[in-house]
Short mmCIF file of N, CA and C in Angstrom, two decimals:
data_model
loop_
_atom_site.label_atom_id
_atom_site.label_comp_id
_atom_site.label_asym_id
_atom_site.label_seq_id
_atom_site.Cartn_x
_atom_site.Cartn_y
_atom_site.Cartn_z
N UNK X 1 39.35 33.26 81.21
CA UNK X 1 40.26 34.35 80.95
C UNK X 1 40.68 34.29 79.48
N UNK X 2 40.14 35.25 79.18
CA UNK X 2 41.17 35.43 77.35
C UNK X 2 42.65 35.77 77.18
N UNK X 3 42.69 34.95 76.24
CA UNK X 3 44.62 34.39 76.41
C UNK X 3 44.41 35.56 75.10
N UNK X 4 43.64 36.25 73.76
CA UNK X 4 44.50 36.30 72.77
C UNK X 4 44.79 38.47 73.26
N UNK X 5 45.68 38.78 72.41
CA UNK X 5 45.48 39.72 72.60
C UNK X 5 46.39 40.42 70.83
N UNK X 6 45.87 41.88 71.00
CA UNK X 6 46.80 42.48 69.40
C UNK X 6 48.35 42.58 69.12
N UNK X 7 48.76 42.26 68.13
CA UNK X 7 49.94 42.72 68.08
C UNK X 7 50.90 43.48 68.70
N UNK X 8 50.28 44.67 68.39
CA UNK X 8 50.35 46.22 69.23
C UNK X 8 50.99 45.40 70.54
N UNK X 9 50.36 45.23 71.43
CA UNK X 9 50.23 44.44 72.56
C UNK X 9 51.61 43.59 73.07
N UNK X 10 51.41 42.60 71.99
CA UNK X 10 52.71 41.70 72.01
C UNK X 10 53.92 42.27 72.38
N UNK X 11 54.22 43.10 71.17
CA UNK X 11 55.33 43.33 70.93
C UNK X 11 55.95 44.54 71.87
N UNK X 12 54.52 45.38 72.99
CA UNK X 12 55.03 46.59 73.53
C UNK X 12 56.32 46.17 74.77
N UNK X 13 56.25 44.71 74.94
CA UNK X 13 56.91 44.58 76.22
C UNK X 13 58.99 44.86 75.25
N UNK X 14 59.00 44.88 73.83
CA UNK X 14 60.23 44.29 73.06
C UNK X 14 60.85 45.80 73.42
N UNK X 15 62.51 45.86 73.74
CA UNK X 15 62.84 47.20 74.77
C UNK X 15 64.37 47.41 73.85
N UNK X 16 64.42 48.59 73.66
CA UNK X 16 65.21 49.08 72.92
C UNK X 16 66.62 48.05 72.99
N UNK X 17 67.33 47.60 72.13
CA UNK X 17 67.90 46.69 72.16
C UNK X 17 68.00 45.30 72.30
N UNK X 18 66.91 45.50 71.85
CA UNK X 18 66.36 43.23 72.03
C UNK X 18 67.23 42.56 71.39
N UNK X 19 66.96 41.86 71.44
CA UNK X 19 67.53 40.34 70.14
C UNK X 19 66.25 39.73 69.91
N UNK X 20 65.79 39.77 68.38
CA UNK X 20 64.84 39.20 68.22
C UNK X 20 65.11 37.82 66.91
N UNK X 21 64.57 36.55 67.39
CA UNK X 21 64.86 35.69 66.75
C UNK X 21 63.77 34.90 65.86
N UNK X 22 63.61 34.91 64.76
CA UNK X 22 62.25 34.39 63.83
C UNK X 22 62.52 33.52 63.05
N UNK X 23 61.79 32.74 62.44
CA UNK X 23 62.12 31.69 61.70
C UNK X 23 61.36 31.93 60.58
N UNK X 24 61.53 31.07 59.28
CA UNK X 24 61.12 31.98 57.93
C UNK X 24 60.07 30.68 57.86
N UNK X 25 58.99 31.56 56.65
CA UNK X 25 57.55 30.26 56.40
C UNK X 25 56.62 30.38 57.79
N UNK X 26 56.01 29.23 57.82
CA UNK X 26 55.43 29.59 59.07
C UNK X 26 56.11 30.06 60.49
N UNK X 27 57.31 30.09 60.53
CA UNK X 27 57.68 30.52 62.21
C UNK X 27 57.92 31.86 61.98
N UNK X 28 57.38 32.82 61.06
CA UNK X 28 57.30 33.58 60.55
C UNK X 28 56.29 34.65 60.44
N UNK X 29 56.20 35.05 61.97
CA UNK X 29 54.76 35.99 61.79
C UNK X 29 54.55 37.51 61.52
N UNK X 30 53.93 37.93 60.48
CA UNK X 30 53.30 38.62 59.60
C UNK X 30 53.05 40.06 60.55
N UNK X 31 52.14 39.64 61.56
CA UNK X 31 51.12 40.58 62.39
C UNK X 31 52.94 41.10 63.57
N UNK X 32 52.89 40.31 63.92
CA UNK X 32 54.31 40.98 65.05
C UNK X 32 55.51 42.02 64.32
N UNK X 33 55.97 41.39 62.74
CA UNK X 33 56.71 41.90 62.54
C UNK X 33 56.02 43.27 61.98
N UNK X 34 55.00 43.25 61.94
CA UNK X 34 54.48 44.69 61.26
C UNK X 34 54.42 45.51 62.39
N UNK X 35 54.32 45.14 63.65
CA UNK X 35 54.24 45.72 65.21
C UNK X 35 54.99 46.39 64.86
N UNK X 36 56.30 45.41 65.35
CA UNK X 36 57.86 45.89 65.34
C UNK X 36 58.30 47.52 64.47
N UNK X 37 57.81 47.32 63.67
CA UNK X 37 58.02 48.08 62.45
C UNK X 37 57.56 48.94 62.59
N UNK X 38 56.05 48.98 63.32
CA UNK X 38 55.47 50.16 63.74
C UNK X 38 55.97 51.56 64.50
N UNK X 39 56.81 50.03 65.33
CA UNK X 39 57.22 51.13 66.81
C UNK X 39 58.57 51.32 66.47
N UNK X 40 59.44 51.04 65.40
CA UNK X 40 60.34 51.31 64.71
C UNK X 40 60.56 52.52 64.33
N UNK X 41 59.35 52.94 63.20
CA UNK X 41 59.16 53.85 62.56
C UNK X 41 58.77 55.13 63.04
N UNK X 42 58.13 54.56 64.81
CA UNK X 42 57.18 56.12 65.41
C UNK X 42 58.41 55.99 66.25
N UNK X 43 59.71 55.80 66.51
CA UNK X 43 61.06 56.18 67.28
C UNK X 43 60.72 55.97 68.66
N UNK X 44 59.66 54.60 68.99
CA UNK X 44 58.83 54.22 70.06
C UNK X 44 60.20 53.18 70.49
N UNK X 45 60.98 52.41 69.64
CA UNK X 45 61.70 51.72 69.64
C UNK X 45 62.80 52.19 68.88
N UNK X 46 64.28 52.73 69.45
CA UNK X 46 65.25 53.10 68.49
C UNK X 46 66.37 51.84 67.61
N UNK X 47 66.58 50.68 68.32
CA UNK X 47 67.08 49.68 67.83
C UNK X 47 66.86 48.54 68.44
N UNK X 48 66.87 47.24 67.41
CA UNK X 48 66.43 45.95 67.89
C UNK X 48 67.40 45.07 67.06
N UNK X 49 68.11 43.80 67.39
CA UNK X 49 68.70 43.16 66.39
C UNK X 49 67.94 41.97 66.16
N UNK X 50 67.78 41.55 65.06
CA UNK X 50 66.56 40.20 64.70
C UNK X 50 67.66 39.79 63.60
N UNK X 51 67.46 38.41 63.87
CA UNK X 51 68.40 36.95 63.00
C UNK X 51 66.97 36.86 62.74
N UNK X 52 66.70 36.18 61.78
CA UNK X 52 66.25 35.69 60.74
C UNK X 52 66.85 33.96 60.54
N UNK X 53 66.05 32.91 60.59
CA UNK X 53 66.51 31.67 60.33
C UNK X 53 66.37 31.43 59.25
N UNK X 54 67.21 30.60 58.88
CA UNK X 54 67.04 29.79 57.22
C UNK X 54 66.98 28.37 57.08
N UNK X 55 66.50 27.61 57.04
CA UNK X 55 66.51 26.56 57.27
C UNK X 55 67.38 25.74 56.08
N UNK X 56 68.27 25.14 56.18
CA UNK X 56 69.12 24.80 54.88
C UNK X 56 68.89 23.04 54.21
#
């Protein structure tokens, strides 16, 4: 069974009002947050709140 699948994909289950939590550098992925952004922008998703980590 194939585990990988697209971005697109990932992120369709994330539901208007998430909490989304990421970490910066590598815990930091590229391909999801461009999802996000996608379905941001096409009003597929109207709001999401994402923290952002910093590692100090």
């Amino acid at each position: 069974m194939a585990k990988l699948t697209t971005a697109a994909k990932a992120v369709a289950g994330v539901r208007d009002g998430a909490t989304v939590s990421l970490g910066m550098a590598i815990g930091q992925p590229p391909a999801l947050l461009a999802a996000l952004a996608d379905r941001l922008r096409s009003n597929d998703l109207k709001k999401i709140r994402l923290y952002y980590k910093i590692a100090m």
